[in-house]
Coordinates of N, CA and C in Angstrom, one line a residue:
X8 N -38.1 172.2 121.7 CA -38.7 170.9 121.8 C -40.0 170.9 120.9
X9 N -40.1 169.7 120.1 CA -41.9 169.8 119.7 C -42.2 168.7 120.0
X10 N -43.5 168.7 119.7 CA -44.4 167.6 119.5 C -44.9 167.1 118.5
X11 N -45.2 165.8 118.4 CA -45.6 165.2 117.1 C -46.5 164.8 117.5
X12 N -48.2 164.9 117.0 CA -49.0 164.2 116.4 C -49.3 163.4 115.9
X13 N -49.6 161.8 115.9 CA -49.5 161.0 114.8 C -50.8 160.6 114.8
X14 N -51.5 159.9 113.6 CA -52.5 159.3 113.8 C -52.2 158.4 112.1
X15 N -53.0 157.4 111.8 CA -52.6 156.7 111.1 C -54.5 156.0 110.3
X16 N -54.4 155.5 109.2 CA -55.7 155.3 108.3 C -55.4 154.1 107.7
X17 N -56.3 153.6 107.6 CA -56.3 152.4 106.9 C -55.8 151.3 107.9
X18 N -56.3 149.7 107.1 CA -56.0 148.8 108.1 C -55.7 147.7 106.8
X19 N -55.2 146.6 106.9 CA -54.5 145.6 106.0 C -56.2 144.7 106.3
X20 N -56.7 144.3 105.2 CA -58.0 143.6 104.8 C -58.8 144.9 105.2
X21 N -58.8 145.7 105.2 CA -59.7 146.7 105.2 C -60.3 147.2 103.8
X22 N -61.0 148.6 103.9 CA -61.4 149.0 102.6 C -60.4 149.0 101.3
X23 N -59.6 148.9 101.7 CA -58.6 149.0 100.8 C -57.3 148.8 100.7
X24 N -56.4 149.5 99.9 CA -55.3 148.7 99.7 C -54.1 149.4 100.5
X25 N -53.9 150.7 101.1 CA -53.9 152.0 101.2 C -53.6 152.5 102.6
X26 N -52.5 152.6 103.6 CA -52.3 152.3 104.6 C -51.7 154.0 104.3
X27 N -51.9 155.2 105.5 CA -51.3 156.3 105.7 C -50.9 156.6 107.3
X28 N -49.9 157.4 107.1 CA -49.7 158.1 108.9 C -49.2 159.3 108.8
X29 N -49.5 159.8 109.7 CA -49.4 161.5 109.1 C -48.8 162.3 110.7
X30 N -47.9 162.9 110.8 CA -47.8 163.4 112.0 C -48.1 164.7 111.8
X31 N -48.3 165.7 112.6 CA -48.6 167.1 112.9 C -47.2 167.3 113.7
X32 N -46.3 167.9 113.5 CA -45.1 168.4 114.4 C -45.1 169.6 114.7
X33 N -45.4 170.2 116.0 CA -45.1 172.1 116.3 C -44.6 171.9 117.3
X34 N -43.9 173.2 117.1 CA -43.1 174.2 118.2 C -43.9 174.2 119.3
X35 N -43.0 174.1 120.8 CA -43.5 173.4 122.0 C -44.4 175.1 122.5
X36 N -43.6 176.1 121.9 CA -44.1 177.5 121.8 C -45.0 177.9 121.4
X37 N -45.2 177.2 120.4 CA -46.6 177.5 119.4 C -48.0 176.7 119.9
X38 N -47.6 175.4 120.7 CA -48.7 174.6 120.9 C -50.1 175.0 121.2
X39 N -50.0 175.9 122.4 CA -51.0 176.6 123.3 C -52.1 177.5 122.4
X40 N -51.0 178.1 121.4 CA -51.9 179.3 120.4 C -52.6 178.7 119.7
X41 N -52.2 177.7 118.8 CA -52.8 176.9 117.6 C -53.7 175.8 118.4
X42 N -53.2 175.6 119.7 CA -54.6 174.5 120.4 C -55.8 175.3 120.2
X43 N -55.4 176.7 120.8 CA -56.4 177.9 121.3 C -57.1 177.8 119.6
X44 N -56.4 178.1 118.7 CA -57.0 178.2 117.6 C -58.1 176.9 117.3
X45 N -57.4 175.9 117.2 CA -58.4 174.6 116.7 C -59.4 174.7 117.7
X46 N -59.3 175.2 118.3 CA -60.5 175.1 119.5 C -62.1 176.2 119.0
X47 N -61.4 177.2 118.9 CA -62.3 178.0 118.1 C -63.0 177.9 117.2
X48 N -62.4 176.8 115.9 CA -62.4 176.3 114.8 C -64.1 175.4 115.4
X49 N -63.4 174.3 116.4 CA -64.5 173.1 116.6 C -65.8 174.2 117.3
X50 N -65.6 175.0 118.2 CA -66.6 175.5 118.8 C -67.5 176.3 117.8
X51 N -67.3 176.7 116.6 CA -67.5 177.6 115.8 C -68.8 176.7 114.8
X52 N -68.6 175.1 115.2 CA -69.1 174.3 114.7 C -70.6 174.4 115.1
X53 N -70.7 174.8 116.9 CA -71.8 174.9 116.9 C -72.6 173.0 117.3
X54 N -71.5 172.3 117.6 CA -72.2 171.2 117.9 C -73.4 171.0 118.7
X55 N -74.6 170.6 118.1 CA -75.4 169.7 119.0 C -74.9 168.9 120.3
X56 N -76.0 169.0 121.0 CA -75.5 168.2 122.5 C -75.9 166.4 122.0
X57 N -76.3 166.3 120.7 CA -76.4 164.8 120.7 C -75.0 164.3 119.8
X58 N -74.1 165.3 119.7 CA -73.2 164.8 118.8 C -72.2 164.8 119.7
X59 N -71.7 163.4 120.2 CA -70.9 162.9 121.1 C -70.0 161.9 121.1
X60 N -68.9 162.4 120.7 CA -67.8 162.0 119.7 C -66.2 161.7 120.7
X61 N -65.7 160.2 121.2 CA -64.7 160.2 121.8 C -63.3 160.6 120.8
X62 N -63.5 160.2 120.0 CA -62.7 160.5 119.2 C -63.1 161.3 117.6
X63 N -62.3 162.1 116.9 CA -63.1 162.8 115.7 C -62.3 162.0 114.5
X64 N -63.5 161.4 114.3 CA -62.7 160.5 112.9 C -63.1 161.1 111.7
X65 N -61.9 161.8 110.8 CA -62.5 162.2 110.3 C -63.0 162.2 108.8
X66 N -63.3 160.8 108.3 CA -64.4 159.7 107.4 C -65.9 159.6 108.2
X67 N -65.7 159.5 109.2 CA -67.5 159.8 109.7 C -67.4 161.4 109.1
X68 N -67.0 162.3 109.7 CA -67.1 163.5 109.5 C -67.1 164.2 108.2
X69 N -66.6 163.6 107.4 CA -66.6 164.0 105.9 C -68.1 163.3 105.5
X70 N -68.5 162.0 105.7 CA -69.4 160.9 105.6 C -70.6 161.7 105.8
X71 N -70.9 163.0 107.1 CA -71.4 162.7 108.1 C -72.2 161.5 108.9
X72 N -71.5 160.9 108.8 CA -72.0 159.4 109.6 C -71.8 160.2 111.8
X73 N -72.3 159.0 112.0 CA -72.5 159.6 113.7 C -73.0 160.7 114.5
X74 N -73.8 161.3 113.4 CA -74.3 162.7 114.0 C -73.5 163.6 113.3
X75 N -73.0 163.5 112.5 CA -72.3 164.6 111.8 C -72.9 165.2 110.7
X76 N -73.5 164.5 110.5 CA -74.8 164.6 109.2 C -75.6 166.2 109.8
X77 N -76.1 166.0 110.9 CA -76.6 167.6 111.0 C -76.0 168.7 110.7
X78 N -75.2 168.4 110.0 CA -74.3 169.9 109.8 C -74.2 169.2 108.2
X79 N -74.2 170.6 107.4 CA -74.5 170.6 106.5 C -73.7 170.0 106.0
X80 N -73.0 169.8 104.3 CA -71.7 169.6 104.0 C -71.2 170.3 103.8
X81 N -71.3 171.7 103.3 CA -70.7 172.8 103.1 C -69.3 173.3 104.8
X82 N -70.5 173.2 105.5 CA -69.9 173.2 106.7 C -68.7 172.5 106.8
X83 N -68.9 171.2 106.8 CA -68.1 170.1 107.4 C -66.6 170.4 106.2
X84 N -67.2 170.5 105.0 CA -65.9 170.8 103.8 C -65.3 172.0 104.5
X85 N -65.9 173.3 104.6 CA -65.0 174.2 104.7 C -64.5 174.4 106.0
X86 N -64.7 173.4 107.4 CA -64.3 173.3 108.4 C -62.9 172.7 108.5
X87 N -62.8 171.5 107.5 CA -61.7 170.5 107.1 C -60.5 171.5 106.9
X88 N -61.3 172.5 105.5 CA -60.0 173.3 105.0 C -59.2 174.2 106.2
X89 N -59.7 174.3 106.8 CA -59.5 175.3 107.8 C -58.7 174.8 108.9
X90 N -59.2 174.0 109.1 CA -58.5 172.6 109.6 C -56.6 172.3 109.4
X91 N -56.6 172.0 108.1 CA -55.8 171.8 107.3 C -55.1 173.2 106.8
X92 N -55.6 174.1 106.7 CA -55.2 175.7 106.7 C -53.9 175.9 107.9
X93 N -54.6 175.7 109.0 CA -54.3 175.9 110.6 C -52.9 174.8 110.6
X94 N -53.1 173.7 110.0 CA -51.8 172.5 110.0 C -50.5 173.0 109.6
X95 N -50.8 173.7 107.8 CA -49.8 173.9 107.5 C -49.4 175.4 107.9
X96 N -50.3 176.2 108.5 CA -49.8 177.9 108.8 C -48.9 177.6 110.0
X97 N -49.0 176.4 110.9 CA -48.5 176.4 112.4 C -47.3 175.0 112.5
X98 N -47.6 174.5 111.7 CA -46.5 173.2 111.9 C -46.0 172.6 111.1
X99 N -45.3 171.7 110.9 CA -44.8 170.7 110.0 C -45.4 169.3 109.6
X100 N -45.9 168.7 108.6 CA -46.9 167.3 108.2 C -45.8 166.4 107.9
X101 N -45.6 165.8 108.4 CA -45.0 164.4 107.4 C -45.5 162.9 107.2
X102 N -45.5 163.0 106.6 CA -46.8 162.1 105.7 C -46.2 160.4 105.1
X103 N -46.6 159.5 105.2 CA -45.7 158.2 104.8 C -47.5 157.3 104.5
X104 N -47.0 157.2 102.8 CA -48.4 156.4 102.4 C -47.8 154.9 101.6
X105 N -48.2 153.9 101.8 CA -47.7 152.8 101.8 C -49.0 152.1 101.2
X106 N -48.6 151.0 100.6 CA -49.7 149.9 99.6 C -49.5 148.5 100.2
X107 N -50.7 148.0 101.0 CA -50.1 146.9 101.9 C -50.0 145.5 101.2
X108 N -50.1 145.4 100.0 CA -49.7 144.7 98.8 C -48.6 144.7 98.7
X109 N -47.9 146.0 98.3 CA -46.5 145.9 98.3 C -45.6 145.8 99.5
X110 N -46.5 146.3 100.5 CA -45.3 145.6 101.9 C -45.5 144.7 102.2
X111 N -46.5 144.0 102.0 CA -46.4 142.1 102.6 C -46.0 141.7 101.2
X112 N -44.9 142.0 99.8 CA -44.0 141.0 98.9 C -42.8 141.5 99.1
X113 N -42.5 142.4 99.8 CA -41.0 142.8 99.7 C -40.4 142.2 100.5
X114 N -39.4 142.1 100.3 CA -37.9 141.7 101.1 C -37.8 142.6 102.3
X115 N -38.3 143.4 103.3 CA -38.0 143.9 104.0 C -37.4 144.2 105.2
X116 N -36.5 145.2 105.7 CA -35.6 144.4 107.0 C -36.6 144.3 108.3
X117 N -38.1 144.9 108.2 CA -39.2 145.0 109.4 C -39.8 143.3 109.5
X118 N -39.6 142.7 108.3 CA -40.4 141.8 108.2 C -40.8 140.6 109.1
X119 N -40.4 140.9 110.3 CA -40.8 140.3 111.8 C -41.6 141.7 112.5
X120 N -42.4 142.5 111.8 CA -42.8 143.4 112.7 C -44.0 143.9 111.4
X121 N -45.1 144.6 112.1 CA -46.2 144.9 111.3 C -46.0 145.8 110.6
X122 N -47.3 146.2 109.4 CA -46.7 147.5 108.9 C -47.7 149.0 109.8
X123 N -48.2 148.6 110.7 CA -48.3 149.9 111.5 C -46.9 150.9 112.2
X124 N -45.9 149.2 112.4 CA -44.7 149.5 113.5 C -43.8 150.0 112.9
X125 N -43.9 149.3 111.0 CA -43.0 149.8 110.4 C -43.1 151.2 109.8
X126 N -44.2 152.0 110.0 CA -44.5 152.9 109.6 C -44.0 153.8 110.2
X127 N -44.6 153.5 111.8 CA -44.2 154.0 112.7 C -42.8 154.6 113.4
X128 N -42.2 153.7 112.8 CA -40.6 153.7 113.3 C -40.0 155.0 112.0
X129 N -40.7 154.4 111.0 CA -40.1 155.5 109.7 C -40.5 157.1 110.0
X130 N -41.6 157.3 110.2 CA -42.1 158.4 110.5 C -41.6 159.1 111.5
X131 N -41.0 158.3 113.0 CA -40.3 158.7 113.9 C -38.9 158.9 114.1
X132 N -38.0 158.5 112.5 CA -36.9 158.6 112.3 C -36.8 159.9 111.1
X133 N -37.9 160.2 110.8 CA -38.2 161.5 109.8 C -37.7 162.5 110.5
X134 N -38.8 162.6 111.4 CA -39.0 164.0 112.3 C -37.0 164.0 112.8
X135 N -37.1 163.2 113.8 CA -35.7 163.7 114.4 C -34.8 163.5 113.3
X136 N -34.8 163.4 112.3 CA -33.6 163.6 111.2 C -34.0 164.9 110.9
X137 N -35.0 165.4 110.4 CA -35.7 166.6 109.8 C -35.1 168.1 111.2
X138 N -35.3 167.3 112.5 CA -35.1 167.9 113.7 C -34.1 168.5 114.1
X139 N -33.0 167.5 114.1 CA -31.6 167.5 114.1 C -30.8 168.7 113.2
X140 N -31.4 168.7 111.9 CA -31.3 169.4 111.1 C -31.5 171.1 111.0
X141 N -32.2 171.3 111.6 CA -33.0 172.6 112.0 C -31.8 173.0 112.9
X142 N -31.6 174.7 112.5 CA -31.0 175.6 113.3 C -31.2 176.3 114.7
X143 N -30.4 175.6 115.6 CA -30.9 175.9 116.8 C -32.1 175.0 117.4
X144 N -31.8 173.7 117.0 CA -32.8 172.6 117.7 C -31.9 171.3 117.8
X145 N -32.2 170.7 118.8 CA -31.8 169.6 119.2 C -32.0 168.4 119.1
X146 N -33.2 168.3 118.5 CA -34.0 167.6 117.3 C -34.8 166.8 118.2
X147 N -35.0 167.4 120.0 CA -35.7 166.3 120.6 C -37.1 166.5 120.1
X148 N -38.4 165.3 120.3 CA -39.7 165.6 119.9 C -40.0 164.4 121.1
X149 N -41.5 165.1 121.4 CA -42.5 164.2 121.9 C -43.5 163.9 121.4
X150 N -43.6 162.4 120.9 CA -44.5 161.9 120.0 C -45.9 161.4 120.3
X151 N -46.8 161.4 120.2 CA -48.1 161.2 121.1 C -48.6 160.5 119.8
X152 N -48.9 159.2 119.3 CA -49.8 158.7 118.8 C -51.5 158.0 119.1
X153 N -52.1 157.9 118.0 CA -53.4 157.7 118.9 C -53.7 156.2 119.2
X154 N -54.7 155.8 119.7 CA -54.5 154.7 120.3 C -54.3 153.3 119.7
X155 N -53.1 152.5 120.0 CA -52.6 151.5 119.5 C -51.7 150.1 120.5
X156 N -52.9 149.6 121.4 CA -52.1 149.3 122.4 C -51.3 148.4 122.3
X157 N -51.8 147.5 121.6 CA -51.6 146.3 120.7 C -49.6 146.7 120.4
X158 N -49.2 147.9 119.4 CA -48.1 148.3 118.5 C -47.2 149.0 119.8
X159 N -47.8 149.8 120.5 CA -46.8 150.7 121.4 C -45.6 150.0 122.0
X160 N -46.4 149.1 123.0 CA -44.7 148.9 123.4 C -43.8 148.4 122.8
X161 N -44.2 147.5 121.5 CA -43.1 147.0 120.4 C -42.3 148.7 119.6
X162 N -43.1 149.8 119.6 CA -42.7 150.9 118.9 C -41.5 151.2 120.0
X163 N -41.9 151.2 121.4 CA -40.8 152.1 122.6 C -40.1 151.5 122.4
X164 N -40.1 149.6 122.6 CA -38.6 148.7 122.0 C -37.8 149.3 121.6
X165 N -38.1 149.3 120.0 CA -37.0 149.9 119.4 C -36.7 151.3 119.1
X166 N -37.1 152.1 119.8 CA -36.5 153.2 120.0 C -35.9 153.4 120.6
X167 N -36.0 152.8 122.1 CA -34.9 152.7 123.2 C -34.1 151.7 122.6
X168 N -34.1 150.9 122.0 CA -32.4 149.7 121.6 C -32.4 150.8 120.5
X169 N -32.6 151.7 119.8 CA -32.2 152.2 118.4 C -31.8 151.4 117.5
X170 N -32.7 150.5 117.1 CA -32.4 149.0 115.8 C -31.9 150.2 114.6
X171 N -30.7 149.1 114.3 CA -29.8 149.8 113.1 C -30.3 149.8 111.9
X172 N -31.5 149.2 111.9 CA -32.3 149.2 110.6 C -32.7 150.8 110.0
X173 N -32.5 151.6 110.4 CA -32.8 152.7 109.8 C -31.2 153.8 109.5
X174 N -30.3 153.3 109.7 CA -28.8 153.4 110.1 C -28.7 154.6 108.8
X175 N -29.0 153.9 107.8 CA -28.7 154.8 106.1 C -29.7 156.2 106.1
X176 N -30.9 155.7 107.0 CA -31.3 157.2 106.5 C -30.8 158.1 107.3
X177 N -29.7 157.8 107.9 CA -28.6 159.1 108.7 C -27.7 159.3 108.2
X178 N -27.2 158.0 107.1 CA -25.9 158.6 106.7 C -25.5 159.7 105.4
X179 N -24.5 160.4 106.0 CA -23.9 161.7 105.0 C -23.9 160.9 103.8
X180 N -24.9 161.3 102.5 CA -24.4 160.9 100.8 C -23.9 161.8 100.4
X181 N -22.3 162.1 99.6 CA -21.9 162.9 98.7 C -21.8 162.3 97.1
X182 N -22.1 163.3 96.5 CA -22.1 162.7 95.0 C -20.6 163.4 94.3
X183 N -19.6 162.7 94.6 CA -18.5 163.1 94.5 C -18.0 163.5 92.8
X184 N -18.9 162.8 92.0 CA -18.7 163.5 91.0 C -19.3 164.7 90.3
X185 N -20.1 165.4 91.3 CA -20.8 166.3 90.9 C -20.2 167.4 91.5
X186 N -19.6 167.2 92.5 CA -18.8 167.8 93.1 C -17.4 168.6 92.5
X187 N -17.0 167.3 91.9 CA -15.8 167.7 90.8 C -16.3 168.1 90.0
X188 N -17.5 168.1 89.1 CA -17.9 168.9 87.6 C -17.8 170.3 87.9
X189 N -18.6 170.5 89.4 CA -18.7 171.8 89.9 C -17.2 172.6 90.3
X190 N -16.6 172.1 90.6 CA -14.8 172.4 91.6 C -15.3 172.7 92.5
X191 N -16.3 172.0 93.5 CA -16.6 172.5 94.9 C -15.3 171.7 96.1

């Protein structure tokens, strides 16, 4: 089994044009170690007791905006890497970046549904295709996104009806004539 991480950036009339969502996927085996690790990582930080943070966004933290500013930037840069070091040494990223210009002109089959949801849905049809795929997995995951109260239960919808709108990114392509150039 793993788990997926999601968290997501950008907002439509926001700074920009620029919508991302990124999951963190690990082994249900590995979780505990690599928690233990990032944990070390943040304590290593050395936080102040006035830096009091429900969530770690991390544009304040690069920014240092909210108290983050006491720490140098050197710090906060080579904290990130390490960070990111720790992602790719322990898990799998899959990543979906989208231009919210181009998703509100397209033709799309979501287009009764946001592009948070539609992101959402793509990114959660990744992993368990990517899942499925893997030797000796069953391609189940548990997905934990961060807070979106507003999107969630429209996301559980259609995961429990399994809308056929994503039907193609499952199906077998053969390039049959590549096949014959080859004699496979």
């Amino acid at each position: 089994m793993k788990f997926a991480y999601i968290d997501e950036s950008g907002n439509n009339g926001g700074d920009g044009d620029v919508f991302s969502m990124v999951a963190v996927s690990i082994d249900s085996y590995r979780l505990r170690k690599y928690t233990s690790e990032f944990d070390k990582l943040l304590k290593g930080l050395k936080l102040d007791s006035e830096i009091n943070f429900k969530e770690f966004k991390t544009s304040d933290f690069i920014n240092g905006k909210r108290g983050w500013s006491k720490l140098d930037s050197s710090i906060r840069k080579n904290f990130l890497k390490q960070v990111v070091d720790l992602c790719v040494d322990s898990s799998k990223l899959y990543v979906y970046v989208m231009s919210f210009e181009k998703f509100n002109s397209i033709n799309q089959p979501f287009k009764r549904v946001s592009y948070w949801l539609s992101c959402a849905l793509y990114v959660c049809s990744i992993i368990q295709k990517k899942g499925q795929k893997e030797k000796n997995n069953k391609g189940l995951s548990l997905v934990v996104f961060d807070e979106n109260h507003k999107e969630m239960p429209k996301l559980s919808d259609f995961l429990y009806r399994q809308d056929g709108a994503f039907d193609d990114l499952y199906a077998e392509k053969k390039d049959y004539k590549k096949e014959s150039v080859l004699g496979c």
